[in-house]
CSV table of C-alpha atoms and ligand atoms in Angstrom, one decimal:
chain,number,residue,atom,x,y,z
U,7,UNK,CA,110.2,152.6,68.2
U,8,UNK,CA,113.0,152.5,70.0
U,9,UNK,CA,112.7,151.9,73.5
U,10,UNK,CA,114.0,154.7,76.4
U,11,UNK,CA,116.5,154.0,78.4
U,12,UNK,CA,116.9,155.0,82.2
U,13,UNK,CA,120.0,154.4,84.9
U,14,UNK,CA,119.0,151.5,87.0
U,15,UNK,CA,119.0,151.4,90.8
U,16,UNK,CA,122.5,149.4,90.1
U,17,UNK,CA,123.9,152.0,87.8
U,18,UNK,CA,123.3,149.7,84.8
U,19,UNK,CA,121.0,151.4,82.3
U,20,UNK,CA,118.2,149.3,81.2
U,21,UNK,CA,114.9,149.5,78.5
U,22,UNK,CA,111.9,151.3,79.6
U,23,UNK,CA,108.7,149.0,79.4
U,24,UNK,CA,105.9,150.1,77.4
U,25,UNK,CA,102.6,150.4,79.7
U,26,UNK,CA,99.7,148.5,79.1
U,27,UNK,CA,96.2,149.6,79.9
U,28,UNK,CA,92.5,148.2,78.8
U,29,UNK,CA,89.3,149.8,77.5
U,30,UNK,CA,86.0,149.9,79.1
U,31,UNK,CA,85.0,146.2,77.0
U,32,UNK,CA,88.3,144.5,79.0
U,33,UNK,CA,90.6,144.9,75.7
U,34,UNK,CA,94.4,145.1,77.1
U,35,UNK,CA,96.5,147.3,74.6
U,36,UNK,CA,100.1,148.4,74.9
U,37,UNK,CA,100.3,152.5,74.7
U,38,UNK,CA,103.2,153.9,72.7
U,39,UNK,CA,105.0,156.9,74.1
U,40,UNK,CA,103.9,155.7,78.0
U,41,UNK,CA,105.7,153.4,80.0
U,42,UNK,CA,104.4,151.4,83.0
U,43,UNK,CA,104.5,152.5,86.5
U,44,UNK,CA,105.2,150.5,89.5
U,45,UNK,CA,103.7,151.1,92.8
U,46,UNK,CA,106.2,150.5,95.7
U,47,UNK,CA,104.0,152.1,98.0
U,48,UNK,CA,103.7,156.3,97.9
U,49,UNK,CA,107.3,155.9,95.3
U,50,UNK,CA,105.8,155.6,91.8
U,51,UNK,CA,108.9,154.4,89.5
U,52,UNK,CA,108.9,154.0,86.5
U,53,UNK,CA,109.4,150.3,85.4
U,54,UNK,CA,112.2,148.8,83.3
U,55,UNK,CA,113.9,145.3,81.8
U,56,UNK,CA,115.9,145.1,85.3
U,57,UNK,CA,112.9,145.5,87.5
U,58,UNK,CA,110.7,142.7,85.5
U,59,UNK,CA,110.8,139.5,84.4
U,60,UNK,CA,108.5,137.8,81.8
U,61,UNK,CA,105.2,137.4,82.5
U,62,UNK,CA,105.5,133.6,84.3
U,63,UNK,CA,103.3,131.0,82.9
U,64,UNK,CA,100.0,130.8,84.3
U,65,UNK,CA,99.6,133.9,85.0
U,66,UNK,CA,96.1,136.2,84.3
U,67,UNK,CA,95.7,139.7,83.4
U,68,UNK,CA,92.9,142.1,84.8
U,69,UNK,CA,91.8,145.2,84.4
U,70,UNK,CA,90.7,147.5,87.5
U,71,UNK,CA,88.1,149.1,87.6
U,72,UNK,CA,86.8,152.8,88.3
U,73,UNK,CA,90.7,153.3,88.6
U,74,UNK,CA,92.5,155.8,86.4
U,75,UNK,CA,96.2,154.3,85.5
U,76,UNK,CA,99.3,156.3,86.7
U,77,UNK,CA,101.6,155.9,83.8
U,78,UNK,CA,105.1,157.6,82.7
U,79,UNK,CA,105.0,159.9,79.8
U,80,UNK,CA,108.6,159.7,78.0
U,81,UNK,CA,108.1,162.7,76.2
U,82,UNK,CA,107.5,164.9,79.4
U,83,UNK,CA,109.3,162.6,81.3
U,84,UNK,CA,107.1,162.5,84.2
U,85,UNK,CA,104.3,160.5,85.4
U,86,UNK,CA,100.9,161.0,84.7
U,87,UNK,CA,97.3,159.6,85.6
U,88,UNK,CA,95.9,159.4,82.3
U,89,UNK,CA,91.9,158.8,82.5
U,90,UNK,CA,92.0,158.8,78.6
U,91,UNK,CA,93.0,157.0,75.4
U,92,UNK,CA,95.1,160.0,74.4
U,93,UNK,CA,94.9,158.0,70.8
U,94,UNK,CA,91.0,157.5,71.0
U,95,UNK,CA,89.5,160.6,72.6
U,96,UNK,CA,86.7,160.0,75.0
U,97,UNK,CA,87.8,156.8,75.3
U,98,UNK,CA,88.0,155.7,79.4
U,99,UNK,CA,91.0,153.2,80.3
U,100,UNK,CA,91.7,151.4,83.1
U,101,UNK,CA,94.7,149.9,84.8
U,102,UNK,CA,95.6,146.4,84.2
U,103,UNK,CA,97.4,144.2,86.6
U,104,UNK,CA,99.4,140.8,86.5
U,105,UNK,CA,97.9,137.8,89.0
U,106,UNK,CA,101.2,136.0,88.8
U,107,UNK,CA,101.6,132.4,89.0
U,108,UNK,CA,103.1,130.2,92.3
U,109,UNK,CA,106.3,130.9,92.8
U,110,UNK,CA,106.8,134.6,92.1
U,111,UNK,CA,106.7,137.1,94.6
U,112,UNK,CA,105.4,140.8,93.5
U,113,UNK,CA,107.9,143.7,94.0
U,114,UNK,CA,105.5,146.6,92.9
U,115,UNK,CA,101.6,146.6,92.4
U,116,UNK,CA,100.2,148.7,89.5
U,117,UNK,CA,100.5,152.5,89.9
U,118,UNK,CA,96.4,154.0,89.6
U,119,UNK,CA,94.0,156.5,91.2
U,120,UNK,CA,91.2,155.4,92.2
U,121,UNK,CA,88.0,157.3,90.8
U,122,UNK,CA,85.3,158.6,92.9
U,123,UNK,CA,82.9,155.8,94.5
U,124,UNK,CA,85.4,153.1,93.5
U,125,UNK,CA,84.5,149.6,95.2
U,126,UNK,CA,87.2,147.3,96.9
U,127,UNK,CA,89.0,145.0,95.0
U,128,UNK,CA,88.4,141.5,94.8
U,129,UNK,CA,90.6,139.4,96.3
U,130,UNK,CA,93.3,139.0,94.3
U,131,UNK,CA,97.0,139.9,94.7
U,132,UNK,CA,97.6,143.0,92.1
U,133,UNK,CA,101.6,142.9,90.3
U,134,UNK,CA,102.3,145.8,87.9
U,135,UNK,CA,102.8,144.8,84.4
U,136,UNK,CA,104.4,146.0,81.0
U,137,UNK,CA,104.9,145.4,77.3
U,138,UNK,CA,108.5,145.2,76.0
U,139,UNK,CA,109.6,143.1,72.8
U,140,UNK,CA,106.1,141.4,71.8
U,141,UNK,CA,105.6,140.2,75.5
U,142,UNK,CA,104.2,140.8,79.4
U,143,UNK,CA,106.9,141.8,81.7
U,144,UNK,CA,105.8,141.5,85.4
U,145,UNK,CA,107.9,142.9,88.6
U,146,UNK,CA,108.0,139.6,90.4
U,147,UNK,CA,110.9,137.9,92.0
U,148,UNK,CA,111.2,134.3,91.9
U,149,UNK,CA,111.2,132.6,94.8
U,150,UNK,CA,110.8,128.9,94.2
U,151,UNK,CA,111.0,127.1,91.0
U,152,UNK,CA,109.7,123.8,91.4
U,153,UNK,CA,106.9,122.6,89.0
U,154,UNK,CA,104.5,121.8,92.1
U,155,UNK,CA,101.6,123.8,90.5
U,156,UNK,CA,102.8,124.0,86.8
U,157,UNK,CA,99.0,124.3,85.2
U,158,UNK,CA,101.4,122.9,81.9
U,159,UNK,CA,101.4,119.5,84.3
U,160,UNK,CA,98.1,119.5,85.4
U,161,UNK,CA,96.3,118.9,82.4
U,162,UNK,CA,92.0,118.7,82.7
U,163,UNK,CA,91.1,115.4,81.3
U,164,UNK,CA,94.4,114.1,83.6
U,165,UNK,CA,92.8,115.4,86.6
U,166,UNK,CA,89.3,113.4,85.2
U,167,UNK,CA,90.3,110.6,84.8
U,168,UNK,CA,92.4,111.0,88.5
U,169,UNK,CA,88.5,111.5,89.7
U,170,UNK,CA,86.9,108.3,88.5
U,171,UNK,CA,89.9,106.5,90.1
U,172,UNK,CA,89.2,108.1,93.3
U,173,UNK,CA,85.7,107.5,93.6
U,174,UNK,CA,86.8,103.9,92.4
U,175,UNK,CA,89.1,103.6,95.5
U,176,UNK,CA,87.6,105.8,98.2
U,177,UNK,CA,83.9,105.5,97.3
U,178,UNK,CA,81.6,106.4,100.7
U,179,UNK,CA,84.9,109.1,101.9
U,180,UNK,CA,83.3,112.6,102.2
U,181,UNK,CA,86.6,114.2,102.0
U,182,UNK,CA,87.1,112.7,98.6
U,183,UNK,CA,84.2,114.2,97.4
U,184,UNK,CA,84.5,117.8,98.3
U,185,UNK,CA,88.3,117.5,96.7
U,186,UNK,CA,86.2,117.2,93.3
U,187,UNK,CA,84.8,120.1,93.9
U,188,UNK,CA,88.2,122.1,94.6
U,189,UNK,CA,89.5,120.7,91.9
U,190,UNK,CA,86.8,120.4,89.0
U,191,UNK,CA,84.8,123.6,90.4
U,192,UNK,CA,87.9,125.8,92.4
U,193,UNK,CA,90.5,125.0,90.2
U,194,UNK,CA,92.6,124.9,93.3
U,195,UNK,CA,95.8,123.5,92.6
U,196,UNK,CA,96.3,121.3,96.0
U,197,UNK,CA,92.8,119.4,95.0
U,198,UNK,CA,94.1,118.7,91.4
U,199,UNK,CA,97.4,117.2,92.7
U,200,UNK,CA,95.9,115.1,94.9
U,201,UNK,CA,94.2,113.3,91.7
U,202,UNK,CA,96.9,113.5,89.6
U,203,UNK,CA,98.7,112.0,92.5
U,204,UNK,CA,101.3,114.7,92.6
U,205,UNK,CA,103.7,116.5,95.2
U,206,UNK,CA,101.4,117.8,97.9
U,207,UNK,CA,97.5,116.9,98.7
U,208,UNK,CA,95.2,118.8,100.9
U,209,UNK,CA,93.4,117.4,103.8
U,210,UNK,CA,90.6,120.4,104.6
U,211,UNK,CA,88.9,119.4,108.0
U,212,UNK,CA,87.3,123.0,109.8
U,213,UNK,CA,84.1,124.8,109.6
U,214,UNK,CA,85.3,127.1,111.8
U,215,UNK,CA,87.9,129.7,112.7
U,216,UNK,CA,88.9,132.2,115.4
U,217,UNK,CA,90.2,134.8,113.0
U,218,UNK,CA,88.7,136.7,110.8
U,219,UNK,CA,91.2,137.7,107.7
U,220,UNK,CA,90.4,141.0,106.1
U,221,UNK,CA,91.1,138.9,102.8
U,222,UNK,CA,89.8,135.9,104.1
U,223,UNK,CA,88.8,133.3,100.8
U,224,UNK,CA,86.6,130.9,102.1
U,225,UNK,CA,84.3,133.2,104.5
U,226,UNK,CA,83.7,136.9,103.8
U,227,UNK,CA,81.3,139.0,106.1
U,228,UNK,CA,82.6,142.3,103.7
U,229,UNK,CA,79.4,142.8,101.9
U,230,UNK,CA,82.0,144.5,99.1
U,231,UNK,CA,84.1,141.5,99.0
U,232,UNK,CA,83.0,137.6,97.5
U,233,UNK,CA,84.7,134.2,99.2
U,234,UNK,CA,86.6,132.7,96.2
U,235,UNK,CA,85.4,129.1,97.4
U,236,UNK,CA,82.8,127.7,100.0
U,237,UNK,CA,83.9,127.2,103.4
U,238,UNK,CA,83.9,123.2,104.2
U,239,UNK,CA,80.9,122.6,105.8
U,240,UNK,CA,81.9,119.5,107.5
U,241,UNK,CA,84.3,117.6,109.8
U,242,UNK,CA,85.6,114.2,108.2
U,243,UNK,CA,86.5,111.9,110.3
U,244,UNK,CA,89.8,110.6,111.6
U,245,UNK,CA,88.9,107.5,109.4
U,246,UNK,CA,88.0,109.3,106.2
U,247,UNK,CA,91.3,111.8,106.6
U,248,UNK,CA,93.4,109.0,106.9
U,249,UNK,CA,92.6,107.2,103.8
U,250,UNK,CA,92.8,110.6,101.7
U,251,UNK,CA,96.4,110.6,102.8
U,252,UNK,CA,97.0,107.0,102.6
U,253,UNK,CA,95.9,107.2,99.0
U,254,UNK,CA,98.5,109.8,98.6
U,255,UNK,CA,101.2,108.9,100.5
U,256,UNK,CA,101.6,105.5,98.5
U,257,UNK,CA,101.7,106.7,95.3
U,258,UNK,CA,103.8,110.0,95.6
U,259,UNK,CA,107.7,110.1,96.9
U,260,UNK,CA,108.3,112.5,98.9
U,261,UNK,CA,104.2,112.9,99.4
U,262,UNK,CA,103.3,115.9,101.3
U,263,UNK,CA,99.9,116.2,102.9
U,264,UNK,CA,98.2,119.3,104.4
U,265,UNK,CA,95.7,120.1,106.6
U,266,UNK,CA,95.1,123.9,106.4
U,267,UNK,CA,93.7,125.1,102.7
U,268,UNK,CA,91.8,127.9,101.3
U,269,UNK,CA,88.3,126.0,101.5
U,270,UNK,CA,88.5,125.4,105.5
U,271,UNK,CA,88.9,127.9,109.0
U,272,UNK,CA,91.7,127.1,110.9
U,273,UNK,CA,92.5,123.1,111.6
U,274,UNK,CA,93.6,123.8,115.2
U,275,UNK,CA,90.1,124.5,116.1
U,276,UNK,CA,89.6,120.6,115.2
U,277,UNK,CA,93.2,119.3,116.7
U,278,UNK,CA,91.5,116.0,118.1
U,279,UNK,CA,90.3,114.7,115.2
U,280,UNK,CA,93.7,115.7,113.4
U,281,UNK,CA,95.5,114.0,116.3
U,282,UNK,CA,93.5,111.0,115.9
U,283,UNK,CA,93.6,110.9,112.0
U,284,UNK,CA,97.4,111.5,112.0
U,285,UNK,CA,97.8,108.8,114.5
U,286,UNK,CA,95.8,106.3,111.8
U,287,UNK,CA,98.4,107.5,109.3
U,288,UNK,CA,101.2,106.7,111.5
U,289,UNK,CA,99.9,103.5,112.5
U,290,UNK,CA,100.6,102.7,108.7
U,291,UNK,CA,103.5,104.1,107.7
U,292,UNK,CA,106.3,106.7,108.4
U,293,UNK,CA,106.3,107.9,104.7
U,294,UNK,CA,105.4,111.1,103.7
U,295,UNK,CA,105.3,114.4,105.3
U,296,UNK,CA,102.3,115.6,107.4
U,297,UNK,CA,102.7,119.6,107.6
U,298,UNK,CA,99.7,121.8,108.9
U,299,UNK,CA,99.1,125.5,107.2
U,300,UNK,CA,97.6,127.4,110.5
U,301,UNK,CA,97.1,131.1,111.9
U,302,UNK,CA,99.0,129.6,114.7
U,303,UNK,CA,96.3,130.6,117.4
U,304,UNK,CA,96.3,127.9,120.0
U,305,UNK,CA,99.6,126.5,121.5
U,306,UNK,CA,98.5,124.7,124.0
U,307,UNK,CA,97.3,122.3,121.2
U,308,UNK,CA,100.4,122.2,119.2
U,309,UNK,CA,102.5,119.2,121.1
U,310,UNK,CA,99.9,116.5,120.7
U,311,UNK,CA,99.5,117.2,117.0
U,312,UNK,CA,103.3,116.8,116.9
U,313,UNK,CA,103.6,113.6,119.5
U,314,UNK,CA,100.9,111.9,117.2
U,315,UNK,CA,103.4,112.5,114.2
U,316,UNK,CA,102.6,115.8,112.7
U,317,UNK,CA,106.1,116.9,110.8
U,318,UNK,CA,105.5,120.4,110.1
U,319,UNK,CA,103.8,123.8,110.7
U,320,UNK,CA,103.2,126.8,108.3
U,321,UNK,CA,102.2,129.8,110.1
U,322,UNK,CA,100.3,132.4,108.1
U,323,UNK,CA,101.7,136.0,108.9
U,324,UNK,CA,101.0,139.5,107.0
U,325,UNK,CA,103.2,141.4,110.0
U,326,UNK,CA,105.1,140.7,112.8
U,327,UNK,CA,104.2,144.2,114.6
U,328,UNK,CA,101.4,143.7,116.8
U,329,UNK,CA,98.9,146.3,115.6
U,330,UNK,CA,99.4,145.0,111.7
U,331,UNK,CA,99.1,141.6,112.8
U,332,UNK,CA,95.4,142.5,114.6
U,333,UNK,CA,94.6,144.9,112.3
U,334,UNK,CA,94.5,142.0,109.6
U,335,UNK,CA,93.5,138.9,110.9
U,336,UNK,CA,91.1,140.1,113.2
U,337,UNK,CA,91.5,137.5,115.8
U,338,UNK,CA,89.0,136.3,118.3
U,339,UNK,CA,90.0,134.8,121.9
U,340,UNK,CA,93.9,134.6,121.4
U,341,UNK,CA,96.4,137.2,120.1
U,342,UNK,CA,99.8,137.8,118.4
U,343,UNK,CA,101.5,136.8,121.3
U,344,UNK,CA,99.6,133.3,121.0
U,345,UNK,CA,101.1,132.7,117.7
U,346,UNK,CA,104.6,133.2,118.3
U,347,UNK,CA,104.0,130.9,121.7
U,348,UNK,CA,102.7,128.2,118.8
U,349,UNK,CA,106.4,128.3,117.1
U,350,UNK,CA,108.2,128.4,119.8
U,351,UNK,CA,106.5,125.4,121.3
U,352,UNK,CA,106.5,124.1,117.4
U,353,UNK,CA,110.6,124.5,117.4
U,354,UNK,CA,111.3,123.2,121.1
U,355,UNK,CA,109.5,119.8,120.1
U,356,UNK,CA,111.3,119.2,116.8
U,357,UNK,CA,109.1,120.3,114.4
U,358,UNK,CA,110.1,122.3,110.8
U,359,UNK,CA,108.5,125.5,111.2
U,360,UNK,CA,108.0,127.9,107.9
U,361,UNK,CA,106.3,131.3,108.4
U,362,UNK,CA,103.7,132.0,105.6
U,363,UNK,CA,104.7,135.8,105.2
U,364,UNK,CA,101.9,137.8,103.3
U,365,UNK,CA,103.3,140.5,101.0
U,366,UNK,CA,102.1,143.8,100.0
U,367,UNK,CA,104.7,145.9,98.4
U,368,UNK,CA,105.2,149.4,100.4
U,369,UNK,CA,103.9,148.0,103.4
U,370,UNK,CA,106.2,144.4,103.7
U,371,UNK,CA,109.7,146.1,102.5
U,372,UNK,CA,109.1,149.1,104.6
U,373,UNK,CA,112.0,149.9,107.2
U,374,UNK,CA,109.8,149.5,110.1
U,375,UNK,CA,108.9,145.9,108.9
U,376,UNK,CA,111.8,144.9,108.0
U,377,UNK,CA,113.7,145.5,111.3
U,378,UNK,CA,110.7,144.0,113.2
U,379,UNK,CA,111.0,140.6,110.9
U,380,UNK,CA,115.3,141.1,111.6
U,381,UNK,CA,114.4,140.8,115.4
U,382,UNK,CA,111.3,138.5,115.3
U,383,UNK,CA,113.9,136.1,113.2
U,384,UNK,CA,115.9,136.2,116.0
U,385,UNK,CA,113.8,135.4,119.2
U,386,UNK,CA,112.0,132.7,116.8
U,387,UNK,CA,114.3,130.8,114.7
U,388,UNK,CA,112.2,129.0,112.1
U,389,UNK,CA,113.7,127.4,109.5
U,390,UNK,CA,111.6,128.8,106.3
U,391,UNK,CA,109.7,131.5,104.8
U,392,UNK,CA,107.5,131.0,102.4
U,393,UNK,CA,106.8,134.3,100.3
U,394,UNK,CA,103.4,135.1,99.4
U,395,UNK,CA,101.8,137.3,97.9
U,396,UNK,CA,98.4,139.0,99.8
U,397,UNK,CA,95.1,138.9,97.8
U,398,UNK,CA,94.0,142.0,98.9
U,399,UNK,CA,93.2,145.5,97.7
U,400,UNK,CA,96.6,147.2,98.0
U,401,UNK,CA,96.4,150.8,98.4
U,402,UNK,CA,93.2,150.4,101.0
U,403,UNK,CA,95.7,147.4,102.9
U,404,UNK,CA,98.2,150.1,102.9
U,405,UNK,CA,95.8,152.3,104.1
U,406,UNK,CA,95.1,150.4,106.9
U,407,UNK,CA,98.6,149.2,107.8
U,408,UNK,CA,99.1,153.1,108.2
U,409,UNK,CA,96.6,153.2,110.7
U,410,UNK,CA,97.4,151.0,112.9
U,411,UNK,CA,101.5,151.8,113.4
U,412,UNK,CA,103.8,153.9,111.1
U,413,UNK,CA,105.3,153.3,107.9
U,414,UNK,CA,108.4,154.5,106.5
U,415,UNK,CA,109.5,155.0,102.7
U,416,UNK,CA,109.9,151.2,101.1
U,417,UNK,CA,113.0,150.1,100.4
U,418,UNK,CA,111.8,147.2,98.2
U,419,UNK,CA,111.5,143.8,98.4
U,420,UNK,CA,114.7,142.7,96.9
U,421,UNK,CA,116.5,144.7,99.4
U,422,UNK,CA,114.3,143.3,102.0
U,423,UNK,CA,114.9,139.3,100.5
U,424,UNK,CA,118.9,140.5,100.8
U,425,UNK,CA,119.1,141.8,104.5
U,426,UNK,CA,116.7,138.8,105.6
U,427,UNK,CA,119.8,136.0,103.5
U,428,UNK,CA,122.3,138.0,104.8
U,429,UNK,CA,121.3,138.1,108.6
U,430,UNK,CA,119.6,134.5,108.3
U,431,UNK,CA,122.0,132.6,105.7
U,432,UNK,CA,120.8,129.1,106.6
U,433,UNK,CA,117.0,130.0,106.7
U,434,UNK,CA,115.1,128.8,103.6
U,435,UNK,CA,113.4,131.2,101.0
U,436,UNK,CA,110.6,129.3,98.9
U,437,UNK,CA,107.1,129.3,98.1
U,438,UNK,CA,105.9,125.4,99.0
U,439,UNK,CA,106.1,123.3,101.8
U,440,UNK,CA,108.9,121.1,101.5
U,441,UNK,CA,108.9,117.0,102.3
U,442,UNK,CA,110.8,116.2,105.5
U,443,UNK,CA,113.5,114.0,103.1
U,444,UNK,CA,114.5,117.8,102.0
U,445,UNK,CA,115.0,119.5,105.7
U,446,UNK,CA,115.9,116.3,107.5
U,447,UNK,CA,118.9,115.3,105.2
R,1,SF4,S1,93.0,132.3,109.4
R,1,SF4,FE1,92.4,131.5,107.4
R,1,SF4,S2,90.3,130.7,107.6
R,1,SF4,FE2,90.7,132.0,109.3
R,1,SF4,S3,89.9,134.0,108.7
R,1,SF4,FE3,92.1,133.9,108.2
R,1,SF4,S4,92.2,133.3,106.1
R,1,SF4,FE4,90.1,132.8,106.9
């Protein structure tokens, strides 16, 4: 069948994709005569060739449930919400969405209704998806291309046999053990790279944490939503960090290790043991880059971390405005005002500092956002962002970003990637935190 064409947003005319959708059993299925839909926010447009990319390696497919899928019918020409096999009457189908692999940042989510008495999502970031040519197209941009979590480079019995050399090596260290479990039982990335001994390792160290993330993944009071991993229960000791890091640092170049994963609160709520662990590094060598992933809460404990030898902060942001910013992480004894005190305190003593920026299409690339990111840019000068995309529920985050300041018409995330490289043209775009031999050339 030969594939519609539409004009493009660049005047170029480009191939319709073909939507996919699934049955009640999971079953994905491309529908002839519909193509996908892409949700950029309230705009529903119709997806093409231009606006996708193939499905990136790695990535997984899901279906949504008790949502009907908004989908454009070529021969009306319009888009419809279909909650129908118009092929199989009676049959129910269901949006399907694209969980895209590292790397690639999602431009639109899937375009659905939700039916009555749907639940919440689980946590999960949501890209809209199509069939064109015998293949998943996604609308992603890519933002960084390096291998770091390549699942075709991480290969199971690899990671195994990485295992029974650790427990070799570090035998009594606690912190060893639980990075089995992220990596044998989470599948997190971080945890199998630090038994492949690959790019960057993960040095978890809090129980605790004085936000609380709407789409938080290691603690979840929502009784709707699930924690994708258990919240470390302990705090290992400056001893037992160091030797994780050790480990790592002398068999990886350009080794990066980080406090601040998925499976922990927030590490500044345990600086002193970090400042004493990263002093036991330092005592030992100068190689490797220590970087902390953090909500950026507490300043007043940032310049010892950094006088001990801590290279580099990534600060996790979903908004720059205020009432987003609270609205989302929820935060307990500090405020937005805290954070942005953390990197400027980060900057003036010499630290890299790369903002962690949480995107939800039609929320992220709306005008209001993007001028507030233009000016926050500005007064805070950090020298990357890292664009990530928010595993969340998007229309209810949208529904809540509304609620707490107003939101204009998107204007889309390329736009918004353009006017940030043309304001900011030395300021990094990526996806990982870099080693200091790549920012302190
Ligand atoms: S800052 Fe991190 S650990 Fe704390 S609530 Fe948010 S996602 Fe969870």
């Amino acid at each position: 069948m030969v594939a519609k064409r539409i004009n493009s947003a660049h005047g170029s005319s480009s191939a319709l994709i073909t939507a996919v959708v699934a049955n009640a059993r999971g079953e994905i299925f491309d529908l002839a005569g519909f193509a996908a839909v892409g949700s950029d926010g309230p705009p529903l447009s119709p997806l093409s060739t231009d606006l996708t990319r193939r499905l990136p390696h790695g990535s997984e497919l899901m279906f949504l449930p008790d949502r009907i899928p908004a989908l454009y019918d070529m021969r009306r020409e319009c888009v419809v919400t279909l909650p129908e096999n118009p092929y199989v009457p009676g049959e129910a189908i269901y949006p399907v969405a694209a969980f895209n692999s590292p790397g690639y940042v999602i431009t639109h989510t899937p375009a659905y209704a939700e039916r009555p008495g749907a639940g919440l999502l689980p946590l999960f970031s949501y890209g809209a998806v199509g069939w064109h040519r015998g293949r998943f197209r996604s609308a992603v941009l890519q933002v960084d291309d390096e291998p770091r979590q390549d699942l075709r480079q991480m290969p199971l019995d690899k990671i195994k046999v990485g295992v029974q050399r650790m427990r070799r090596t570090l035998p009594d260290n606690r912190l060893r053990a639980h990075l089995e479990k992220c990596a044998l039982t989470y599948g997190c990335p971080a945890g199998k790279n630090f038994f492949l001994g690959r790019y960057e390792a993960p040095l978890p160290t809090s129980p605790a944490c004085n936000a609380h993330c709407l789409g938080c993944i290691s603690l979840q009071t929502d009784p709707a939503l699930t924690s994708s991993q258990d919240r470390i229960a302990f705090t290992p000791s400056p001893d037992e960090i160091a030797a994780v890091a050790l480990t790592h640092i002398r068999r990886v170049k350009q080794a990066v290790v980080s406090f601040g994963q998925g499976c922990e609160g927030d590490p500044l709520m345990v600086a002193d043991t970090i400042v004493a662990a990263i002093r036991a590094i330092r005592r030992q060598t100068d190689q490797g880059t220590i970087n902390m992933n953090t909500n950026g809460s507490l300043p007043d404990r940032i310049i010892p971390l950094i006088e001990a030898g801590l290279d580099s902060l990534r600060i996790s942001l979903n908004s720059v405005r205020e009432p987003c910013y609270t609205a989302y992480f929820r935060p307990s004894g500090y405020g937005f005002g805290d954070v942005a005190a953390t990197i400027d305190t980060a900057l003036a003593h010499g630290a890299h500092v790369a903002i962690n920026y949480l995107n939800c299409p039609g929320f992220t690339d709306t005008p209001q956002e993007c001028d507030a990111l233009l000016a926050f840019l500005s007064a805070h000068p950090v020298q990357m962002i890292q664009w990530r995309n928010l595993n969340y529920d998007p229309l209810r985050y949208r529904e809540r970003m509304a609620d707490a300041a107003p939101q204009g018409p998107a204007m889309g995330l390329a736009r918004l990637l353009d006017q940030v490289r043309q304001r900011f043209p030395r300021l990094r775009h990526g996806y990982f935190n870099p080693p200091k031999e790549i920012y302190r050339k």
